[in-house]
XYZ file of C-alpha atoms in Angstrom:
722
model
C 42.035 23.492 14.627
C 39.711 20.433 14.224
C 37.577 21.905 11.587
C 40.596 23.178 9.571
C 42.221 19.747 9.757
C 39.065 18.038 8.616
C 38.328 20.319 5.781
C 42.007 20.320 4.526
C 42.129 16.570 4.445
C 38.532 16.144 2.955
C 39.722 16.876 -0.459
C 42.097 13.706 -0.309
C 38.978 11.528 -0.151
C 36.432 13.359 -2.295
C 37.137 11.244 -5.544
C 37.544 7.931 -3.911
C 33.955 7.483 -2.865
C 32.945 6.502 -6.361
C 36.256 5.304 -7.577
C 34.784 2.573 -9.766
C 32.695 5.125 -11.724
C 33.954 8.575 -11.315
C 36.771 10.010 -13.509
C 40.302 10.006 -11.894
C 41.167 12.970 -9.571
C 43.726 14.063 -12.164
C 41.127 14.858 -14.431
C 38.946 17.175 -12.126
C 39.518 20.795 -12.324
C 40.826 22.515 -9.040
C 38.143 24.287 -6.843
C 37.759 27.794 -8.215
C 38.681 26.847 -11.701
C 36.324 28.614 -14.220
C 34.654 26.226 -16.682
C 33.859 28.051 -19.797
C 32.315 25.272 -21.942
C 30.332 22.166 -21.262
C 32.738 20.091 -23.513
C 35.394 20.798 -21.003
C 33.723 18.742 -18.450
C 35.150 15.185 -17.909
C 32.504 12.507 -18.766
C 32.164 9.161 -16.905
C 32.684 5.959 -18.865
C 29.767 4.907 -20.982
C 27.289 3.490 -20.066
C 27.777 4.253 -16.460
C 26.771 7.559 -14.802
C 28.000 8.905 -11.573
C 25.174 9.014 -9.213
C 26.396 12.136 -7.214
C 29.496 14.289 -6.627
C 31.126 14.842 -3.284
C 32.622 18.156 -2.472
C 34.652 19.409 0.474
C 33.971 22.888 1.754
C 37.126 24.699 2.704
C 36.557 27.326 5.397
C 37.920 30.207 3.361
C 36.047 29.260 0.255
C 32.625 30.914 -0.447
C 29.876 28.325 -1.310
C 29.167 30.391 -4.306
C 32.520 30.111 -5.849
C 32.516 26.381 -5.095
C 29.145 25.943 -6.703
C 30.293 27.544 -9.939
C 33.294 25.329 -10.028
C 31.525 22.059 -9.597
C 32.044 19.300 -12.178
C 28.491 18.820 -13.560
C 27.198 16.005 -15.839
C 24.097 16.033 -17.782
C 20.961 16.112 -15.781
C 19.146 12.999 -14.990
C 15.745 14.705 -15.541
C 14.368 16.792 -18.348
C 11.105 18.571 -18.243
C 8.586 18.254 -20.881
C 8.682 20.945 -23.469
C 5.837 23.480 -23.506
C 2.792 22.170 -25.582
C 2.143 24.093 -28.858
C -1.214 24.887 -30.091
C -1.915 23.547 -33.501
C -2.812 26.094 -36.108
C -3.434 25.140 -39.783
C -1.143 26.724 -42.225
C 1.745 27.516 -39.673
C 5.125 25.971 -39.272
C 5.822 24.149 -36.036
C 8.319 26.943 -35.136
C 5.633 29.497 -35.619
C 3.048 27.905 -33.323
C 2.133 29.877 -30.271
C 3.011 28.088 -27.071
C 0.123 27.328 -24.692
C 0.383 28.914 -21.272
C 1.954 26.361 -18.845
C 0.042 26.409 -15.587
C 1.078 23.040 -14.179
C 4.615 21.561 -13.554
C 4.392 18.446 -15.548
C 8.097 17.853 -15.408
C 9.193 14.033 -15.591
C 10.365 12.906 -12.221
C 12.215 9.589 -12.353
C 11.032 7.240 -9.401
C 13.513 6.332 -6.790
C 13.175 3.039 -4.867
C 14.769 1.643 -1.866
C 16.976 -0.431 -4.119
C 18.355 2.901 -5.376
C 19.086 3.975 -2.007
C 20.908 0.942 -1.061
C 22.926 0.872 -4.266
C 24.019 4.388 -3.778
C 24.663 3.908 0.000
C 26.994 1.078 -0.859
C 29.215 3.545 -2.784
C 29.136 6.382 -0.402
C 29.711 4.359 2.862
C 32.899 2.541 1.682
C 35.611 3.153 4.373
C 38.079 5.741 3.181
C 39.279 7.248 6.347
C 37.766 10.570 5.529
C 35.993 13.040 7.819
C 32.434 14.465 7.488
C 31.932 16.271 3.940
C 29.293 17.837 1.743
C 28.157 16.383 -1.415
C 25.671 17.668 -4.205
C 23.398 15.223 -5.751
C 23.951 15.252 -9.478
C 20.124 14.616 -10.172
C 19.347 17.950 -8.482
C 20.886 19.898 -11.168
C 22.830 22.968 -10.990
C 22.117 26.100 -8.866
C 19.859 28.597 -10.643
C 20.038 32.320 -10.045
C 18.125 33.283 -6.969
C 17.724 29.732 -5.641
C 18.550 29.627 -1.733
C 20.932 27.107 -0.292
C 19.468 23.911 1.252
C 21.760 21.910 3.662
C 20.585 18.459 4.512
C 21.699 17.044 7.783
C 21.222 13.341 8.111
C 19.907 11.174 11.028
C 21.545 8.309 12.828
C 22.750 6.629 9.680
C 24.815 9.693 8.530
C 24.757 8.567 4.835
C 23.287 11.973 3.658
C 20.906 10.129 1.299
C 17.683 10.707 3.359
C 16.325 13.060 0.535
C 17.126 10.748 -2.208
C 13.428 10.567 -3.324
C 13.203 14.422 -3.239
C 16.382 15.411 -4.893
C 14.928 16.030 -8.366
C 12.035 18.297 -7.358
C 14.033 20.065 -4.578
C 16.786 20.692 -7.106
C 14.316 23.113 -9.052
C 14.048 25.322 -6.041
C 16.974 24.931 -4.091
C 20.906 24.526 -4.332
C 21.151 21.215 -2.338
C 24.065 20.208 -0.353
C 23.995 16.868 1.726
C 26.124 16.097 4.774
C 27.792 12.712 4.804
C 29.154 11.482 7.985
C 31.376 8.372 7.431
C 30.527 5.201 9.614
C 33.892 5.318 11.120
C 33.970 9.084 11.725
C 34.141 10.043 15.392
C 33.697 13.726 15.082
C 31.784 14.891 18.215
C 28.558 16.859 18.137
C 30.206 20.105 18.719
C 32.467 19.492 15.652
C 29.513 18.795 13.377
C 27.754 21.978 14.576
C 30.908 24.096 13.818
C 31.220 22.469 10.464
C 27.760 23.210 9.385
C 28.040 26.743 10.923
C 31.094 27.560 8.970
C 29.428 26.677 5.619
C 26.314 28.703 6.682
C 28.387 31.738 7.687
C 30.245 31.651 4.419
C 27.140 31.488 2.628
C 25.456 34.278 4.510
C 28.510 36.516 3.997
C 28.085 36.398 0.218
C 24.330 36.355 0.154
C 23.116 38.146 3.373
C 19.603 38.587 2.009
C 18.888 35.133 1.145
C 17.606 32.471 3.552
C 19.418 29.172 4.441
C 17.461 26.125 4.704
C 18.401 23.498 7.105
C 16.532 20.173 6.722
C 17.361 17.662 9.383
C 15.966 14.548 10.804
C 16.443 13.205 14.294
C 20.157 13.958 14.974
C 20.361 16.230 12.165
C 17.391 18.200 13.502
C 19.451 18.703 16.656
C 22.350 19.980 14.764
C 20.105 22.368 12.754
C 18.612 23.736 15.991
C 22.059 24.038 17.562
C 23.433 26.125 14.565
C 20.278 28.400 14.670
C 20.858 28.873 18.422
C 24.491 30.068 17.862
C 23.734 32.198 14.985
C 20.698 34.404 15.536
C 21.943 36.960 12.867
C 21.468 34.386 10.108
C 18.156 33.995 8.355
C 17.639 30.231 8.699
C 14.494 28.247 7.896
C 14.443 24.978 9.617
C 12.661 21.819 8.324
C 12.827 19.153 11.125
C 11.619 15.629 10.614
C 10.848 13.792 13.889
C 13.567 15.785 15.799
C 15.654 13.993 18.447
C 15.090 16.561 21.054
C 12.783 13.971 22.816
C 15.662 11.448 23.380
C 15.143 11.262 27.176
C 11.441 10.516 26.776
C 11.972 7.831 24.007
C 12.852 4.246 23.672
C 16.217 5.141 22.493
C 17.547 5.579 26.124
C 16.658 1.775 26.852
C 18.192 0.809 23.381
C 21.382 2.656 24.292
C 21.647 0.726 27.600
C 20.922 -2.672 26.010
C 23.275 -2.090 23.123
C 26.123 -1.246 25.424
C 26.034 -4.858 26.984
C 24.907 -6.942 23.995
C 27.941 -8.394 21.968
C 28.387 -8.062 18.375
C 26.791 -9.316 16.102
C 23.947 -10.256 18.345
C 22.974 -6.557 18.628
C 21.225 -7.047 15.340
C 18.593 -9.042 16.974
C 17.417 -6.279 19.268
C 13.916 -5.551 18.162
C 14.149 -1.660 18.455
C 17.257 -1.664 16.298
C 15.135 -2.559 13.283
C 12.828 0.405 13.960
C 15.849 2.546 14.539
C 17.425 1.834 11.195
C 14.374 1.141 8.984
C 11.308 2.767 10.569
C 8.513 1.245 8.635
C 9.850 -1.061 5.783
C 6.267 -1.305 4.299
C 5.891 2.416 4.196
C 9.324 2.785 2.539
C 9.068 0.025 -0.215
C 5.369 -0.237 -1.218
C 4.986 3.058 -2.908
C 3.460 1.610 -6.171
C 1.428 -1.211 -4.709
C -1.717 0.835 -4.023
C -2.173 1.817 -7.447
C -1.745 -1.618 -9.126
C -5.249 -2.802 -10.518
C -4.495 -6.747 -10.779
C -3.897 -9.029 -8.090
C -0.881 -10.820 -9.582
C 0.877 -7.462 -9.985
C 0.121 -6.568 -6.430
C 1.389 -9.895 -5.136
C 4.463 -9.462 -7.210
C 5.075 -5.871 -6.092
C 4.553 -6.962 -2.434
C 7.128 -9.706 -2.666
C 9.650 -7.271 -4.329
C 9.011 -4.760 -1.509
C 9.595 -7.387 1.116
C 12.856 -8.378 -0.479
C 13.858 -4.712 -0.657
C 13.074 -4.251 3.040
C 15.139 -7.188 3.931
C 18.036 -6.027 1.947
C 17.803 -2.687 3.365
C 17.866 -3.855 6.862
C 20.657 -6.332 6.109
C 22.758 -3.665 4.397
C 22.434 -1.117 7.326
C 23.320 -3.897 10.048
C 26.196 -4.993 8.125
C 27.404 -1.384 7.341
C 27.058 0.111 10.792
C 28.703 -1.947 13.556
C 27.840 -1.754 17.145
C 30.585 0.722 18.080
C 29.298 3.237 15.392
C 25.629 2.929 16.567
C 26.688 3.503 20.190
C 28.615 6.514 19.235
C 25.774 7.896 17.386
C 23.240 7.293 20.114
C 25.473 8.871 22.678
C 25.856 11.822 20.310
C 21.976 12.176 20.039
C 21.655 12.068 23.747
C 24.135 14.865 24.186
C 22.559 16.864 21.277
C 19.324 16.562 22.783
C 20.391 17.875 26.135
C 22.364 20.732 24.310
C 19.388 21.932 22.415
C 16.788 21.672 25.172
C 18.985 23.807 27.451
C 18.931 26.512 24.651
C 15.351 26.496 23.405
C 14.517 29.862 24.949
C 17.194 31.480 22.417
C 15.568 30.108 19.131
C 13.332 32.499 17.239
C 14.074 30.916 13.795
C 11.198 29.990 11.387
C 10.692 26.192 11.888
C 8.484 23.698 10.096
C 8.255 20.311 11.997
C 7.157 17.036 10.259
C 5.739 14.752 12.937
C 5.149 11.012 12.308
C 2.093 9.378 14.037
C 3.739 5.949 14.113
C 7.237 6.898 15.251
C 7.893 3.966 17.631
C 11.245 5.138 18.664
C 10.570 8.942 19.350
C 7.290 10.414 20.651
C 7.385 12.752 17.640
C 3.757 13.754 17.640
C 3.903 14.909 21.366
C 7.343 16.443 20.819
C 6.125 18.549 17.977
C 3.379 19.979 20.088
C 5.883 20.717 22.884
C 8.195 22.641 20.504
C 5.187 24.435 18.933
C 4.197 25.763 22.397
C 7.796 26.453 23.556
C 9.051 28.384 20.361
C 7.449 31.459 18.825
C 7.825 30.574 15.162
C 6.951 26.992 14.636
C 4.444 25.276 12.594
C 3.739 21.561 12.542
C 2.439 19.188 9.856
C 1.211 15.770 11.300
C 1.524 12.513 9.276
C -0.582 9.918 10.981
C 0.544 6.759 9.012
C 4.141 7.342 8.743
C 7.004 6.167 11.023
C 10.477 7.384 12.026
C 12.218 7.543 8.540
C 9.367 9.676 7.093
C 11.444 11.312 4.310
C 12.192 7.817 2.836
C 8.501 6.752 2.938
C 5.935 6.654 0.072
C 3.389 9.491 -0.049
C 5.813 12.169 1.205
C 6.760 14.941 -1.087
C 8.849 17.562 0.821
C 8.451 20.202 -1.854
C 4.676 20.056 -1.612
C 4.938 20.269 2.187
C 7.272 23.321 1.967
C 5.116 25.085 -0.558
C 1.715 24.218 1.138
C 3.037 25.468 4.518
C 4.126 28.822 2.899
C 7.749 28.155 3.825
C 9.482 28.776 0.335
C 10.966 32.136 -0.150
C 14.221 33.357 -1.841
C 14.661 36.668 0.171
C 14.207 37.928 3.721
C 10.430 38.134 3.457
C 8.144 35.897 1.523
C 6.663 37.309 -1.668
C 3.542 35.249 -2.412
C 3.628 36.330 -6.026
C 7.326 36.245 -6.926
C 8.178 33.052 -4.869
C 5.323 31.171 -6.060
C 6.035 27.858 -7.941
C 3.507 26.226 -10.307
C 1.771 23.233 -8.753
C 2.089 19.769 -10.185
C -0.877 17.624 -11.159
C -0.558 15.512 -7.847
C -0.575 18.908 -5.972
C -3.586 20.142 -7.843
C -5.511 16.878 -6.979
C -4.554 17.237 -3.337
C -5.636 20.822 -3.152
C -9.112 20.130 -4.233
C -9.856 16.718 -2.664
C -11.878 18.526 -0.069
C -13.949 20.372 -2.545
C -14.866 17.381 -4.767
C -18.191 16.720 -2.970
C -19.375 19.705 -4.644
C -18.728 18.550 -8.131
C -20.111 15.199 -7.214
C -23.281 16.219 -5.474
C -24.147 19.654 -6.886
C -22.718 19.137 -10.516
C -21.900 22.928 -11.102
C -23.115 24.416 -14.385
C -21.136 27.373 -15.887
C -22.194 29.904 -18.385
C -20.294 32.732 -19.950
C -21.130 35.729 -22.285
C -19.545 36.358 -25.571
C -18.479 39.776 -26.871
C -21.683 40.138 -28.820
C -23.671 39.563 -25.535
C -24.694 35.914 -26.392
C -24.672 33.520 -23.385
C -23.215 29.974 -23.880
C -22.737 27.076 -21.750
C -19.015 26.762 -20.759
C -16.262 29.158 -20.542
C -16.001 30.241 -24.182
C -16.669 33.740 -23.295
C -13.639 34.153 -20.935
C -10.687 35.802 -22.567
C -7.442 33.536 -23.003
C -4.929 36.256 -22.157
C -4.472 38.384 -18.947
C -4.384 40.302 -16.998
C -8.034 39.840 -15.926
C -9.925 40.323 -12.719
C -12.975 37.979 -11.955
C -15.252 39.863 -9.659
C -18.185 38.161 -8.054
C -20.382 36.998 -5.149
C -18.631 34.910 -2.452
C -21.002 31.995 -1.584
C -21.419 30.586 1.752
C -18.090 29.208 3.350
C -16.492 29.612 -0.143
C -17.473 25.996 -1.089
C -17.689 27.133 -4.704
C -14.003 27.940 -5.039
C -12.961 24.250 -5.820
C -15.200 24.128 -8.786
C -14.342 27.649 -10.060
C -10.555 27.133 -9.975
C -10.648 23.393 -11.208
C -13.010 24.187 -14.144
C -10.893 27.167 -15.352
C -7.665 24.945 -15.107
C -9.178 22.087 -17.086
C -11.295 23.928 -19.609
C -9.254 27.022 -20.284
C -5.822 26.305 -18.915
C -6.097 29.269 -16.662
C -4.776 29.385 -13.048
C -6.967 31.678 -11.007
C -4.925 33.436 -8.218
C -7.364 34.057 -5.479
C -7.230 37.073 -3.061
C -7.576 35.337 0.292
C -8.218 36.541 3.904
C -4.891 36.802 5.975
C -6.557 34.391 8.464
C -5.525 31.606 6.099
C -1.723 32.650 6.317
C -1.450 33.272 9.976
C 0.422 30.974 12.517
C -2.132 31.503 15.258
C -5.090 30.580 12.967
C -3.446 27.196 12.319
C -3.379 26.561 16.080
C -7.111 26.960 16.122
C -7.780 24.504 13.258
C -8.534 20.714 13.761
C -5.817 20.127 10.981
C -2.936 22.505 10.832
C -2.619 21.939 7.017
C -6.305 23.079 6.362
C -5.262 25.853 4.259
C -2.233 24.423 2.351
C -4.208 23.455 -0.618
C -5.202 27.106 -1.217
C -1.454 28.148 -0.784
C -0.425 25.459 -3.233
C -2.831 26.737 -5.856
C -1.702 30.352 -5.732
C -3.954 32.159 -3.134
C -2.243 35.369 -1.787
C -3.080 37.346 1.272
C -5.392 40.371 0.520
C -3.297 43.459 0.053
C -3.147 46.137 -2.641
C 0.655 45.195 -3.214
C -0.184 41.634 -3.856
C -3.017 42.768 -6.150
C -0.676 45.013 -7.999
C 2.047 42.290 -8.459
C -0.466 39.785 -9.878
C -1.824 42.229 -12.474
C 1.879 43.193 -13.380
C 2.519 39.553 -14.090
C -0.768 39.446 -16.243
C -2.443 36.813 -13.968
C -6.128 36.002 -13.648
C -7.283 37.309 -10.260
C -10.278 36.025 -8.368
C -11.594 38.755 -6.319
C -14.673 38.835 -3.871
C -15.231 42.489 -2.829
C -17.622 41.196 -0.223
C -15.130 39.173 1.506
C -15.763 37.337 4.734
C -18.999 39.263 5.315
C -20.506 37.569 2.235
C -18.960 34.189 2.774
C -20.015 34.087 6.452
C -23.407 35.918 5.994
C -26.162 35.740 8.452
C -29.448 33.847 8.267
C -31.778 35.252 5.524
C -28.887 37.170 3.670
C -28.396 34.663 0.792
C -27.103 36.459 -2.502
C -26.902 39.857 -0.881
C -23.814 41.765 -1.884
C -21.785 43.484 0.832
C -19.296 45.647 -1.107
C -17.597 48.643 0.236
C -18.455 52.005 -0.931
C -14.952 52.654 -2.472
C -14.050 51.557 -5.913
C -11.187 49.369 -4.584
C -10.000 47.485 -7.701
C -11.124 49.587 -10.644
C -8.319 52.070 -10.871
C -5.749 49.392 -10.326
C -7.194 47.225 -13.064
C -7.290 50.070 -15.339
C -3.629 50.908 -14.595
C -2.684 47.558 -16.315
C -5.470 47.508 -18.892
C -6.947 44.428 -17.195
C -10.286 42.768 -18.435
C -12.930 42.927 -15.622
C -15.406 39.957 -15.721
C -18.359 40.207 -13.334
C -20.039 36.967 -12.381
C -22.805 35.668 -10.198
C -23.137 32.176 -8.385
C -26.240 30.701 -6.867
C -27.085 27.239 -5.268
C -25.847 27.487 -1.683
C -29.485 27.552 -0.558
C -29.871 24.331 -2.150
C -27.153 22.603 -0.231
C -26.746 24.260 3.103
C -28.835 26.362 5.495
C -27.555 28.717 8.245
C -29.189 27.722 11.616
C -26.700 29.444 13.950
C -25.213 32.731 12.750
C -22.898 35.287 14.199
C -25.614 37.039 16.327
C -26.401 33.617 17.865
C -22.897 32.504 18.588
C -21.626 35.687 20.358
C -24.271 35.037 23.000
C -22.833 31.661 23.929
C -20.069 32.070 26.595
C -17.589 29.565 25.076
C -18.043 30.465 21.449
C -17.607 34.267 22.479
C -14.163 33.531 23.961
C -13.368 31.531 20.658
C -14.668 34.367 18.601
C -12.165 36.699 20.294
C -9.236 34.430 19.669
C -10.155 33.939 15.890
C -10.586 37.732 15.243
C -7.102 38.966 16.433
C -5.943 42.308 15.345
C -3.397 40.899 12.798
C -6.217 39.219 10.929
C -8.694 41.742 10.889
C -9.704 43.445 7.585
C -11.336 46.703 6.837
C -11.115 47.659 10.385
C -11.248 51.390 9.370
C -14.171 51.025 7.252
C -17.902 52.017 8.268
C -20.972 50.221 7.553
C -21.835 46.653 6.829
C -18.325 45.739 5.629
C -16.513 47.049 8.606
C -14.241 44.665 10.541
C -15.446 41.593 8.748
C -15.692 39.422 11.779
C -14.838 35.760 11.346
C -16.931 32.980 12.889
C -17.916 29.269 12.172
C -21.680 29.129 11.457
C -23.794 26.378 12.447
C -24.993 24.716 9.150
C -27.709 22.214 8.408
C -27.180 20.086 5.135
C -29.901 19.790 2.623
C -30.812 17.214 -0.055
C -28.303 18.626 -2.778
C -29.578 20.799 -5.438
C -27.451 22.432 -8.097
C -24.861 25.135 -8.324
C -24.830 27.597 -11.202
C -22.240 30.288 -12.253
C -22.723 33.032 -14.989
C -19.901 35.104 -16.179
C -21.109 38.440 -17.594
C -19.729 40.267 -20.630
C -16.053 41.154 -20.175
C -15.427 44.762 -19.474
C -12.264 46.147 -21.020
C -10.267 48.893 -19.264
C -7.358 48.929 -21.795
C -7.087 52.412 -23.300
C -9.207 53.894 -20.420
C -6.430 54.578 -17.792
C -6.573 58.253 -18.085
C -10.326 58.280 -17.820
C -10.555 55.941 -14.853
C -8.049 58.085 -12.965
C -10.931 60.193 -12.150
C -12.471 58.864 -9.001
C -16.020 59.658 -10.058
C -15.534 57.837 -13.392
C -13.979 54.815 -11.580
C -16.873 54.810 -9.079
C -19.261 54.644 -12.044
C -17.503 51.654 -13.488
C -17.448 50.085 -10.058
C -21.135 50.483 -9.726
C -21.571 49.165 -13.152
C -19.622 45.961 -12.235
C -21.600 45.504 -9.029
C -24.955 45.904 -11.089
C -23.785 43.163 -13.508
C -23.133 40.779 -10.619
C -26.705 41.316 -9.216
C -28.051 40.880 -12.703
C -26.121 37.461 -13.224
C -27.463 36.324 -9.720
C -31.054 37.378 -10.491
C -30.840 35.577 -13.845
C -29.730 32.345 -12.461
C -32.303 32.535 -9.644
C -34.981 32.840 -12.178
C -33.770 30.341 -14.643
C -32.934 27.569 -12.249
C -36.627 27.102 -11.774
C -36.831 25.716 -15.130
C -33.928 23.253 -14.843
C -35.438 19.688 -14.825
C -32.158 18.287 -13.335
C -31.887 20.889 -10.475
C -32.276 18.003 -7.956
C -29.837 15.300 -7.235
C -32.040 12.329 -8.149
C -32.855 13.283 -11.820
C -29.119 13.966 -12.300
C -28.317 10.470 -11.005
C -30.890 8.907 -13.228
C -29.556 10.599 -16.310
C -25.918 9.598 -15.512
C -27.133 6.070 -14.917
C -28.590 5.789 -18.474
C -26.172 7.989 -20.295
C -22.943 7.139 -18.496
C -21.483 8.858 -15.383
C -19.085 10.969 -17.481
C -21.945 12.532 -19.475
C -22.648 16.094 -19.170
C -26.113 16.575 -17.681
C -28.407 19.107 -19.485
C -29.831 22.205 -17.791
C -32.236 24.953 -18.562
C -32.379 26.636 -22.060
C -30.625 29.957 -22.379
């Protein structure tokens, strides 16, 4: 009865939140009205633009129907049109668009001042209950996008994702929960309200996941909803969850706040932390990139002013009674969820701040990770309680990097993949930059007439294509390969990676749980014939190492030795799609690192033997049914000794066309012959580079540094003559 009365009255307050800017309620179409033409949409008075639209969710109204009937205004953000390649003699309309491999859409920056301005509108007392709103800048729902429900923390404004709305709107249909300051709906009522919305969505889209993004109190609501609805496919993104209330400073804050009269409650030190977290982290997003001191000082002063305005706004907006109510609700919510943790099997991603001075978020994340079977954690050492409002945090990047974005019941690493942004590209390869800086990789390719040239001119511009080569030690050459193809050829290589890099148990063994996020951001997929098939079907450029982990983690004295299986694994699949096969060789690992402890040494060490068994679990084993050198592909961490850096070389052989040879290569014998030819070409490339590098006067680091010192550090360092 409570939920029905709330939802039945919510519509009366929907259009009063932005009364000064929104069109009158009489001009809005009724829920369920079909809008056939954009011209029929009411427009706000010029030059104002309504910052968001607020919507009630009737229990009987499906989310899909409501989404279609929303009043939509023009989007705030527009992407950059695809770049067209110039061609003399053609009109602009005839120009062939260049392949777009990075998401370079314009994202308008959002500051704390924007948060305050929008919050002033949404927190105006209107007597209404909790309700959903959809941010205008997030755009309209696209086909196939899952629903994302944002559940706020103590403040209840629902604007905690304001910095992420634009990017999230490209991947989700976003609904944010607003809990008015004066609202006294109990925790159970909020859980039921969110639950009804989720059930309605699930009834219409049973094969799609529903994302619940919650922070502190909202995280407890999300966990409670998931506990009560195990049949719904939820994905929970929890930022500093409030499940650790009893072990936090909030318990003492609740006691103090109860006896301190208003307005002196604002002087409580922990209240500032509760409401604002870290004002510096929230307001100085652009300071670190300013090159001139005066601009830095100006930005810092503006940031400090924003922080003071933010705190003043929240203290004035949220009276003592409201804060007491929310804190008591959080205490109850924490107890409710902790008593039911055993029933949660939902997929969960926890964002834990290292400087959360109210909740022991880092410790709590580890506790939940051990207590729940399907939890992964991302740690943010320098962030505080209000992590989603702080600079340097991109929720879309976090979700994509953790492998948590999917549009159906199971993740499809090919279909669900979204293009990286330039910052994501920079982040993905920051751990590989030392190779470019110290080893100065040189790349050669082979033209169709057999001539070798420096650069990637011999690489075809159109896919599908399969780059087949030697896997250098620890795969440290991957960053140079992928980045060079992206910058020089506008080609995104999709790597076939070991399942270890996608496994939850593997993350628990790593010093940093986000160690493999960069590879997922750049499109790596778990090794399987199905994923290989899907990539070729989409005409992608696939990076394939038949030697796999056995080559990348070879033993002492096995440099540049190929460990390929006997079966022609990839040839017939490539021929089915007419893919171009490009063999390549790479050398230089022996000029940078040397293996001093290999697999045979480590398995004889008691502790390392136990670690080896944990790493090589059954669910990450590859080629377990094979025989010979490539069988099992045991994973281990070799002992390495760095050397005075030499140089890394790549040679891409002449492309091998399979287009038109599908019928011929169905024959296993013919396919095997081509397979052995490709292997022979890889060996030839390696042998050629090993011989030629001896004649490179800039093979060592010191001559390269001297050359750059005299010609400029952006100059291309010469190499041997082809």
